[in-house]
Short mmCIF file of C-alpha atoms and ligand atoms in Angstrom, two decimals:
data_model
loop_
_atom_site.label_atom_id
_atom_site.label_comp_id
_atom_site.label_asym_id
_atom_site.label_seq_id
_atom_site.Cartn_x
_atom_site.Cartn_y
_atom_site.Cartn_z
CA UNK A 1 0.00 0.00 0.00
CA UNK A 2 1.58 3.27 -0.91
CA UNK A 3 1.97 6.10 1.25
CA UNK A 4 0.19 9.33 0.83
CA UNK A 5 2.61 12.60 1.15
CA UNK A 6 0.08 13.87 3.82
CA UNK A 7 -1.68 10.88 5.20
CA UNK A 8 -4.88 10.39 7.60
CA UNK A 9 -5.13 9.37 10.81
CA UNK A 10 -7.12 6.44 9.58
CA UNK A 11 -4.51 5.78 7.54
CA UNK A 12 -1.85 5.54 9.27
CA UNK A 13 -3.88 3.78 12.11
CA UNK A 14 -4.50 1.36 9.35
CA UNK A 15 -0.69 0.91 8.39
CA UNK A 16 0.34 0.53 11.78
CA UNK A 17 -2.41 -2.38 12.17
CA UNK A 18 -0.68 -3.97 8.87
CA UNK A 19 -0.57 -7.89 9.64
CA UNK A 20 2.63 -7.92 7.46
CA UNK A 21 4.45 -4.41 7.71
CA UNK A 22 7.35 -5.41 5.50
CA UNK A 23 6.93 -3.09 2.67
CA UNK A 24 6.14 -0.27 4.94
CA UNK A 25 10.13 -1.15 6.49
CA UNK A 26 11.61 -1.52 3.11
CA UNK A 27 10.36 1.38 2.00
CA UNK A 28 11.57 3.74 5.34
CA UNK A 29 14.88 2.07 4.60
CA UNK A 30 15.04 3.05 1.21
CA UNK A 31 14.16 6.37 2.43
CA UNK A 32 16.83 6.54 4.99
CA UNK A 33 19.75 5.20 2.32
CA UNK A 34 18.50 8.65 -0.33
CA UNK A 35 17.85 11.25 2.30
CA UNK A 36 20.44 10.16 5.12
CA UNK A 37 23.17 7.88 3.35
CA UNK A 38 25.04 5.18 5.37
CA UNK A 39 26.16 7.36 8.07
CA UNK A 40 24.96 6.64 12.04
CA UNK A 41 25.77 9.24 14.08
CA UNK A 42 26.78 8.57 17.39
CA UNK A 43 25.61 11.50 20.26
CA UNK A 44 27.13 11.69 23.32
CA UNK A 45 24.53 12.17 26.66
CA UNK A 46 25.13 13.91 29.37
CA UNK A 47 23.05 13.20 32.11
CA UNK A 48 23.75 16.19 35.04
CA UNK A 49 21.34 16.26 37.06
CA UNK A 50 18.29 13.81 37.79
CA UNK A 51 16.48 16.33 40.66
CA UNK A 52 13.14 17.29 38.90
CA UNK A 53 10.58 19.25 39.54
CA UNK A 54 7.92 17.94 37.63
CA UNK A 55 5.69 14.97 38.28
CA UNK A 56 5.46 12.85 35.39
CA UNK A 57 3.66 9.67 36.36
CA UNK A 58 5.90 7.45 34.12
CA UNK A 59 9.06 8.76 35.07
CA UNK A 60 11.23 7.43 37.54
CA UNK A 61 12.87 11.40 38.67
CA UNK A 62 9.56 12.43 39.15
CA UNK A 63 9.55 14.69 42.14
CA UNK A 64 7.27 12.39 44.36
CA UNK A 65 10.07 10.03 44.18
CA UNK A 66 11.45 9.74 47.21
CA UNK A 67 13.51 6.91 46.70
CA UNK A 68 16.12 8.07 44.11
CA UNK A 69 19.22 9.73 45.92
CA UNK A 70 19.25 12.46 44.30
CA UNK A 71 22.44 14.58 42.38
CA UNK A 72 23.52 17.88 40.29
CA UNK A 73 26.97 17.96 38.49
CA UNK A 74 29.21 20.87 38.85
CA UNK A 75 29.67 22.69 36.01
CA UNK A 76 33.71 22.17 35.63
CA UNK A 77 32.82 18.34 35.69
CA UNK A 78 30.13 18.82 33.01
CA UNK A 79 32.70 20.72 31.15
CA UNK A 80 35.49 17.90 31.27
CA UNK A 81 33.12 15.31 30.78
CA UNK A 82 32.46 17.29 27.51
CA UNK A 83 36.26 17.61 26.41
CA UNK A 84 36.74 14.39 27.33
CA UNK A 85 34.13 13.16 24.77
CA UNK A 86 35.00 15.48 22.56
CA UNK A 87 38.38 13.51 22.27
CA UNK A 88 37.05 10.61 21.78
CA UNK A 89 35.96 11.64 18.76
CA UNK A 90 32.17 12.70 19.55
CA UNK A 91 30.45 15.63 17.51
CA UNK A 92 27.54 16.08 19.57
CA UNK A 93 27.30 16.27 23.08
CA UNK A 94 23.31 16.15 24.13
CA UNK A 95 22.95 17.63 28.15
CA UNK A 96 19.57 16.07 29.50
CA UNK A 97 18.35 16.60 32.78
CA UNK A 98 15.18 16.54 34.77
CA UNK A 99 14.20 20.21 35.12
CA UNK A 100 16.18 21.47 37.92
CA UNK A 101 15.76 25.29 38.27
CA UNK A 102 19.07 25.35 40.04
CA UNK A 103 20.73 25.56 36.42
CA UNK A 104 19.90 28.68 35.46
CA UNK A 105 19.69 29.95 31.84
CA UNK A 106 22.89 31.65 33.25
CA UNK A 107 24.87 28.48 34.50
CA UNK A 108 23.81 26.65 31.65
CA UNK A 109 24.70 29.19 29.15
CA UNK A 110 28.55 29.25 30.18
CA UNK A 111 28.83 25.80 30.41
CA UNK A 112 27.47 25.93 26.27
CA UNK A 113 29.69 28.49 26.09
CA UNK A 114 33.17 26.33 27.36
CA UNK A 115 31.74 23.18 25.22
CA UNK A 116 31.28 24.73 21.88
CA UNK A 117 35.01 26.22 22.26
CA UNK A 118 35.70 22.30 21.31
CA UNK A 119 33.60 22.71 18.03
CA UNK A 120 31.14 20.15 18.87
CA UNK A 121 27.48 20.58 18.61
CA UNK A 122 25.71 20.66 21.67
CA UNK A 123 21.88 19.64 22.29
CA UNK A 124 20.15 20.96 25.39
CA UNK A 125 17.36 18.42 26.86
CA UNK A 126 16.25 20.10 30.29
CA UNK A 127 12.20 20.66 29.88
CA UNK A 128 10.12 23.46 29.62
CA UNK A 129 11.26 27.05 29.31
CA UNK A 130 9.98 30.24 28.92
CA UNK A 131 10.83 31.84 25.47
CA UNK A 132 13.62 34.08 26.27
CA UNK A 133 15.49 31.24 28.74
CA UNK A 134 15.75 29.06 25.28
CA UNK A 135 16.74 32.26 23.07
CA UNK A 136 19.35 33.01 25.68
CA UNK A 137 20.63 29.37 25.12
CA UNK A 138 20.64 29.94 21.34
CA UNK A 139 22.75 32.97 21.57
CA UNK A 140 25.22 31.21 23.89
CA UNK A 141 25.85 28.37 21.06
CA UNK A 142 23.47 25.87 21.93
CA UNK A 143 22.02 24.60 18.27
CA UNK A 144 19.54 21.49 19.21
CA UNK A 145 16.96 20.91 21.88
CA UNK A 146 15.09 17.89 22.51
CA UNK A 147 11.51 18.27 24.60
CA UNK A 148 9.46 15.30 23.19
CA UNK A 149 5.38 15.97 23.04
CA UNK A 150 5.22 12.35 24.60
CA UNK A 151 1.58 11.94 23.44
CA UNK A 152 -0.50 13.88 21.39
CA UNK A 153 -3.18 12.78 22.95
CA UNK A 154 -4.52 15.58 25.10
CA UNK A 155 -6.41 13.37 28.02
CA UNK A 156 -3.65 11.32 28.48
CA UNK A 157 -1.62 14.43 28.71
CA UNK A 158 -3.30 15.65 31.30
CA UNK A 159 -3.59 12.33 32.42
CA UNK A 160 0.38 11.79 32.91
CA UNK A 161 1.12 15.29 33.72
CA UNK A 162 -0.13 16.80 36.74
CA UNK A 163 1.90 19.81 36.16
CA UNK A 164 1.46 20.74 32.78
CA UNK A 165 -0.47 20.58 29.78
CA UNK A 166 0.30 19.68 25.33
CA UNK A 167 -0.58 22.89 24.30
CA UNK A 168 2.33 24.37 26.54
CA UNK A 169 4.41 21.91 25.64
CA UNK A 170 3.93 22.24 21.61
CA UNK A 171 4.18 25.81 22.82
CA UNK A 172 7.64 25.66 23.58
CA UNK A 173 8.44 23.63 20.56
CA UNK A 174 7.31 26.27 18.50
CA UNK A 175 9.46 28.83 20.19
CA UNK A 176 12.37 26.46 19.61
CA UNK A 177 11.71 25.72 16.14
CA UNK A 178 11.45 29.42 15.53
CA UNK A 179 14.49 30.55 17.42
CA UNK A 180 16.41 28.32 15.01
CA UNK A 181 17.09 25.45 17.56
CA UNK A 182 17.23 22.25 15.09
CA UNK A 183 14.24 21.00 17.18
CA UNK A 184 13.90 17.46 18.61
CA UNK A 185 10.19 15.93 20.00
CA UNK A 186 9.39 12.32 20.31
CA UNK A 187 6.98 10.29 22.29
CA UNK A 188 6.33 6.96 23.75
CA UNK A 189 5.10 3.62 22.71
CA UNK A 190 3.06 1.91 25.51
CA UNK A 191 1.49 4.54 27.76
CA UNK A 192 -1.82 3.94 29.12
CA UNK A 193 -5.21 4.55 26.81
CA UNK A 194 -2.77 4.66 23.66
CA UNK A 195 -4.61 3.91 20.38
CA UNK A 196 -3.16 3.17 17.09
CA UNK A 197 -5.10 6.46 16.27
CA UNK A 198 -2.99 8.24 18.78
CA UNK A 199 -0.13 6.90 17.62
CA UNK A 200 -1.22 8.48 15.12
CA UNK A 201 -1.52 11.90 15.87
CA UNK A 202 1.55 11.81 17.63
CA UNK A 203 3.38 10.88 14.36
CA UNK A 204 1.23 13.73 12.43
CA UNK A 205 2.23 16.06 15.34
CA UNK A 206 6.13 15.92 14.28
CA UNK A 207 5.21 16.55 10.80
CA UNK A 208 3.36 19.57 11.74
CA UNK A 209 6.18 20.87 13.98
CA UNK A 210 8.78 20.39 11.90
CA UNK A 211 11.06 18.08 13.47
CA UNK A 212 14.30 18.20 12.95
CA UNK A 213 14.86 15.03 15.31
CA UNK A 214 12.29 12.79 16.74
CA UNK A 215 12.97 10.06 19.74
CA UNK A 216 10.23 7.46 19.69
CA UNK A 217 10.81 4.70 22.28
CA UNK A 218 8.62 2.22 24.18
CA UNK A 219 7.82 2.96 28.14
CA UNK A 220 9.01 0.82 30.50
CA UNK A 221 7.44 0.32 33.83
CA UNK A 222 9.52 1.98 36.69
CA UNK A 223 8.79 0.54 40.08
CA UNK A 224 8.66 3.78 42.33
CA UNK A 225 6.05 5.55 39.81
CA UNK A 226 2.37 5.71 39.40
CA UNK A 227 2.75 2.86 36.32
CA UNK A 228 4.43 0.68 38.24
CA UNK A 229 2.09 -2.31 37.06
CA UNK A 230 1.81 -1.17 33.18
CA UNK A 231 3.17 -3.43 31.30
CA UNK A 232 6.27 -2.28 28.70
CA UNK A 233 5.48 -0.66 25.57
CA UNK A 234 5.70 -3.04 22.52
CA UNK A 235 9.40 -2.95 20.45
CA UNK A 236 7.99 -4.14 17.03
CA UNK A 237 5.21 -1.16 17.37
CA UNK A 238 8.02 1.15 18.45
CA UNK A 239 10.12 0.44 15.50
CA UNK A 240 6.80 0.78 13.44
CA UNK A 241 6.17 4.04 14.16
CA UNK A 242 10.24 5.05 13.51
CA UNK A 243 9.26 3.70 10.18
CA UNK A 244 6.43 6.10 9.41
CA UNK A 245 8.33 9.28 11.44
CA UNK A 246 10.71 8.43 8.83
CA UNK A 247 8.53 8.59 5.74
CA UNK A 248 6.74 11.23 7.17
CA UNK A 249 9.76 13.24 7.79
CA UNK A 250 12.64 11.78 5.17
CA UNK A 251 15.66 14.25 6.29
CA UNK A 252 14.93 14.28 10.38
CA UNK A 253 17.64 12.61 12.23
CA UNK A 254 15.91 9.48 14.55
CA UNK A 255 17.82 7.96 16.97
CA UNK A 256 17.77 4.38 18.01
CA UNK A 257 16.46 5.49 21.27
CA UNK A 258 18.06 3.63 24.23
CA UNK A 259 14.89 2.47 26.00
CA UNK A 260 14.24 0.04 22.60
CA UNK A 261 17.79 -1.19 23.02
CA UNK A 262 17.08 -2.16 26.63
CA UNK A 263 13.82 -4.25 25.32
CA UNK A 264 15.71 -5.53 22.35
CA UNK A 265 18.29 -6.92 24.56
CA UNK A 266 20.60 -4.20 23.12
CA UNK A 267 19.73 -5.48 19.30
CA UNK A 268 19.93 -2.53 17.88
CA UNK A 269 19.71 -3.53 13.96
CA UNK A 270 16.56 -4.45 12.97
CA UNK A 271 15.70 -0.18 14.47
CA UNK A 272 18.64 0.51 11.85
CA UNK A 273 17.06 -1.05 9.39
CA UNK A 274 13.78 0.76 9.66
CA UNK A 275 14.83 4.49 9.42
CA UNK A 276 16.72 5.35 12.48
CA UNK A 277 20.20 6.84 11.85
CA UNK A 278 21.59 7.89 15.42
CA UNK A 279 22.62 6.39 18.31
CA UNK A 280 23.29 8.08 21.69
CA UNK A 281 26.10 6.68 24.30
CA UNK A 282 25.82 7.64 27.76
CA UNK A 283 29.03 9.63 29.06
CA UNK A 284 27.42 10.25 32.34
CA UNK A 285 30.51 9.57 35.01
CA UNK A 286 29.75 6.12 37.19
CA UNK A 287 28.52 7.96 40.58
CA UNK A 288 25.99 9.32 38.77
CA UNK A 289 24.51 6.89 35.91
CA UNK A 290 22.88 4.47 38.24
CA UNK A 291 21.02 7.37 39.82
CA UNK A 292 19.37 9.03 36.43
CA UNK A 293 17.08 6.10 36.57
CA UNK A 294 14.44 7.06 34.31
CA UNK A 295 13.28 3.29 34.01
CA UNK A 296 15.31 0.22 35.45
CA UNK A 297 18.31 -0.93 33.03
CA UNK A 298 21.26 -2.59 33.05
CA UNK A 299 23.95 -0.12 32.98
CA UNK A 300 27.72 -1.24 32.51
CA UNK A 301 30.33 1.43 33.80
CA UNK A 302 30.98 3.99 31.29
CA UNK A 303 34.49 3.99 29.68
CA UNK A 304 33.96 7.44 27.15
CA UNK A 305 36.35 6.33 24.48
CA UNK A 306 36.25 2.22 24.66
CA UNK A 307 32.38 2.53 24.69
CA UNK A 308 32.46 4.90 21.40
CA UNK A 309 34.89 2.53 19.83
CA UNK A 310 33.08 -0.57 20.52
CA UNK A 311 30.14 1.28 19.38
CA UNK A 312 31.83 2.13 16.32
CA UNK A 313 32.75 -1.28 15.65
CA UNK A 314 28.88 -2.65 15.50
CA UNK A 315 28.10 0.10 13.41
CA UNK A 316 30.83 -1.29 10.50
CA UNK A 317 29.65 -4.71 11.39
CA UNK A 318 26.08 -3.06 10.01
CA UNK A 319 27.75 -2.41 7.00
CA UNK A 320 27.21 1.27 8.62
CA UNK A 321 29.43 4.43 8.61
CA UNK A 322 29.49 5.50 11.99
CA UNK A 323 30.14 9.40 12.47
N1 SAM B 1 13.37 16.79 31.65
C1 SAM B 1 13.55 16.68 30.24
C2 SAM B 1 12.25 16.53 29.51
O1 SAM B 1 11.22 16.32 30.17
O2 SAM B 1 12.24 16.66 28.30
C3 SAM B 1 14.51 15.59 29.85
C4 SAM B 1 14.62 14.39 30.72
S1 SAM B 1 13.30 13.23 30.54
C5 SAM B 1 13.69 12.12 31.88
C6 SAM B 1 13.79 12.36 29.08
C7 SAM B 1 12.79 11.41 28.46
O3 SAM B 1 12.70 10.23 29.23
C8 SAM B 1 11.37 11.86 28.36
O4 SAM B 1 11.19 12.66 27.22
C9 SAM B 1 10.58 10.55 28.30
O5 SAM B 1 10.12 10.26 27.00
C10 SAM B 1 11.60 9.52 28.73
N2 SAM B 1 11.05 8.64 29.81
C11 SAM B 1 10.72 9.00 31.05
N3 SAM B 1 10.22 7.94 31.74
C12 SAM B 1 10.25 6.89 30.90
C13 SAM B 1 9.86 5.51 31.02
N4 SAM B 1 9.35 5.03 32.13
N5 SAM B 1 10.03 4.71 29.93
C14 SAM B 1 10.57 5.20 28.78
N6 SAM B 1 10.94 6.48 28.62
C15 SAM B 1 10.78 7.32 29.67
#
């Protein structure tokens, strides 16, 4: 079944459904091969700080959490991290956080600042903003942010947010999108009263934005959070919808997103096969990794440059350019 340039809800809700999605995965791949070559590029997270003031009932640093020991990096460890990564041959570093109002638009700003001195890009990933806190980042270097919609479904919004609502949300994507941020949303696979027709909407929702980047990635039950007992969100329906976000959006840059390598046992090419093209690598120094717990993983200790070259090496094993 071909795809439409601007397609339905129905009908993507129908493709989704597909008994046999095959074609639909060829086809993202060929996609992916015109409008993104070989290359997979690997990103570099940072995670600095896991305190959080927002409630998200899926999320493990939500702030009723009061399990999770709780940490903030110093700025002059952020920056080494950075340099660090940066000679291990990373091009992007990506600085994600729960949204901690201790790091000001100030604090965060020079710490962009030192970072882009090593030429790499950097991607900011710290929540909701008001307008001028992101244009401040812009004009200290910062070129990408990632704040995905997580459904575009506005009762479950409301539903998983007690503390906020989609229209702010696609709010602030807007003002990123037109501040020139190369702007990153994404959303989940799994979450409670999710339809294929909300799937849907959420991939229609990126197309309407503009993505740049989109991170699509099942949910995965985290033990000290509201969904404690919902069960994980499906890989093969995760790696669906990558397909579509890439038909639907040919040149947008989709990572493999890490919470489908922890379900696919860390398998992570059949997702490179169906449109994604990045990969992120956690840099985030030992005392702090097992703490950003956004769902339970197994985490091995980080080694910045083995990990990148080991990564590297699967990539070629592909038949993949890493970058
Ligand atoms: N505070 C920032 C924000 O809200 O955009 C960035 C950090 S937030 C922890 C990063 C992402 O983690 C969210 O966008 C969400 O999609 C994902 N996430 C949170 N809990 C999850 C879960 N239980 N399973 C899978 N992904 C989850």
């Amino acid at each position: 079944m071909p795809i439409s340039v601007h397609p339905s809800v129905e009908e993507l809700a129908a493709l989704l459904r597909l008994p046999d999605f095959s074609e639909v995965y060829a086809q993202a791949d060929r996609v992916r091969a015109r409008h993104k070559g070989d290359v997979v590029q690997i990103r570099a997270i940072l995670e600095f700080s896991n305190v959080c003031r927002r409630a998200c009932r899926y999320c493990g640093l939500n702030c009723r959490n009061e399990k999770i020991a709780r940490y903030r990096m110093e700025p002059d460890e952020m920056i080494e991290v950075a340099y660090a990564a940066n000679q291990a041959g990373y091009r992007t570093i990506v600085l994600q956080s729960g949204e901690d109002p201790h790091y000001t638009p100030e604090i965060l700003g020079e710490i962009i600042r030192k970072i882009k001195e090593t030429g790499m890009a950097v991607t900011v990933s710290c929540g909701e903003m008001p307008r001028e806190d992101y244009a401040y980042l812009r004009r200290c270097g910062a070129d990408r942010y990632l704040l995905k919609h997580e459904t575009a479904d506005e009762q479950s919004y409301r539903a998983l947010h007690p503390d906020g609502t989609l229209k702010e949300r696609v709010e602030c994507l807007r003002h990123l999108k037109a501040l020139g941020f190369e702007t990153g949303s994404g959303f989940m696979i799994g979450l409670p009263g999710q339809t294929m027709e909300t799937i849907a909407k959420d991939l229609l929702l990126l197309k309407e934005i503009g993505c740049n980047m989109a991170g699509i990635g099942p949910f995965i039950p985290h033990p000290d959070t509201p969904l404690r007992d919902h069960p994980s969100g499906s890989t093969e329906l995760t790696k669906r919808a990558v397909a579509l976000a890439r038909i639907l959006l040919p040149k947008a840059n989709l990572p493999a997103t890490t919470s489908l390598g922890v379900l696919n046992n860390g398998e992570k090419n059949d997702v490179f096969s169906c449109g994604a093209n990045v990969v992120m690598r956690k840099v985030t120094p030992d005392r702090y990794k097992q703490l950003y717990e956004i769902y339970p993983a197994k985490l091995s200790p980080t080694h910045v440059k083995e990990d990148r070259l080991e990564l590297e090496e699967q990539i070629r094993a592909l038949g993949r350019i890493p970058l």
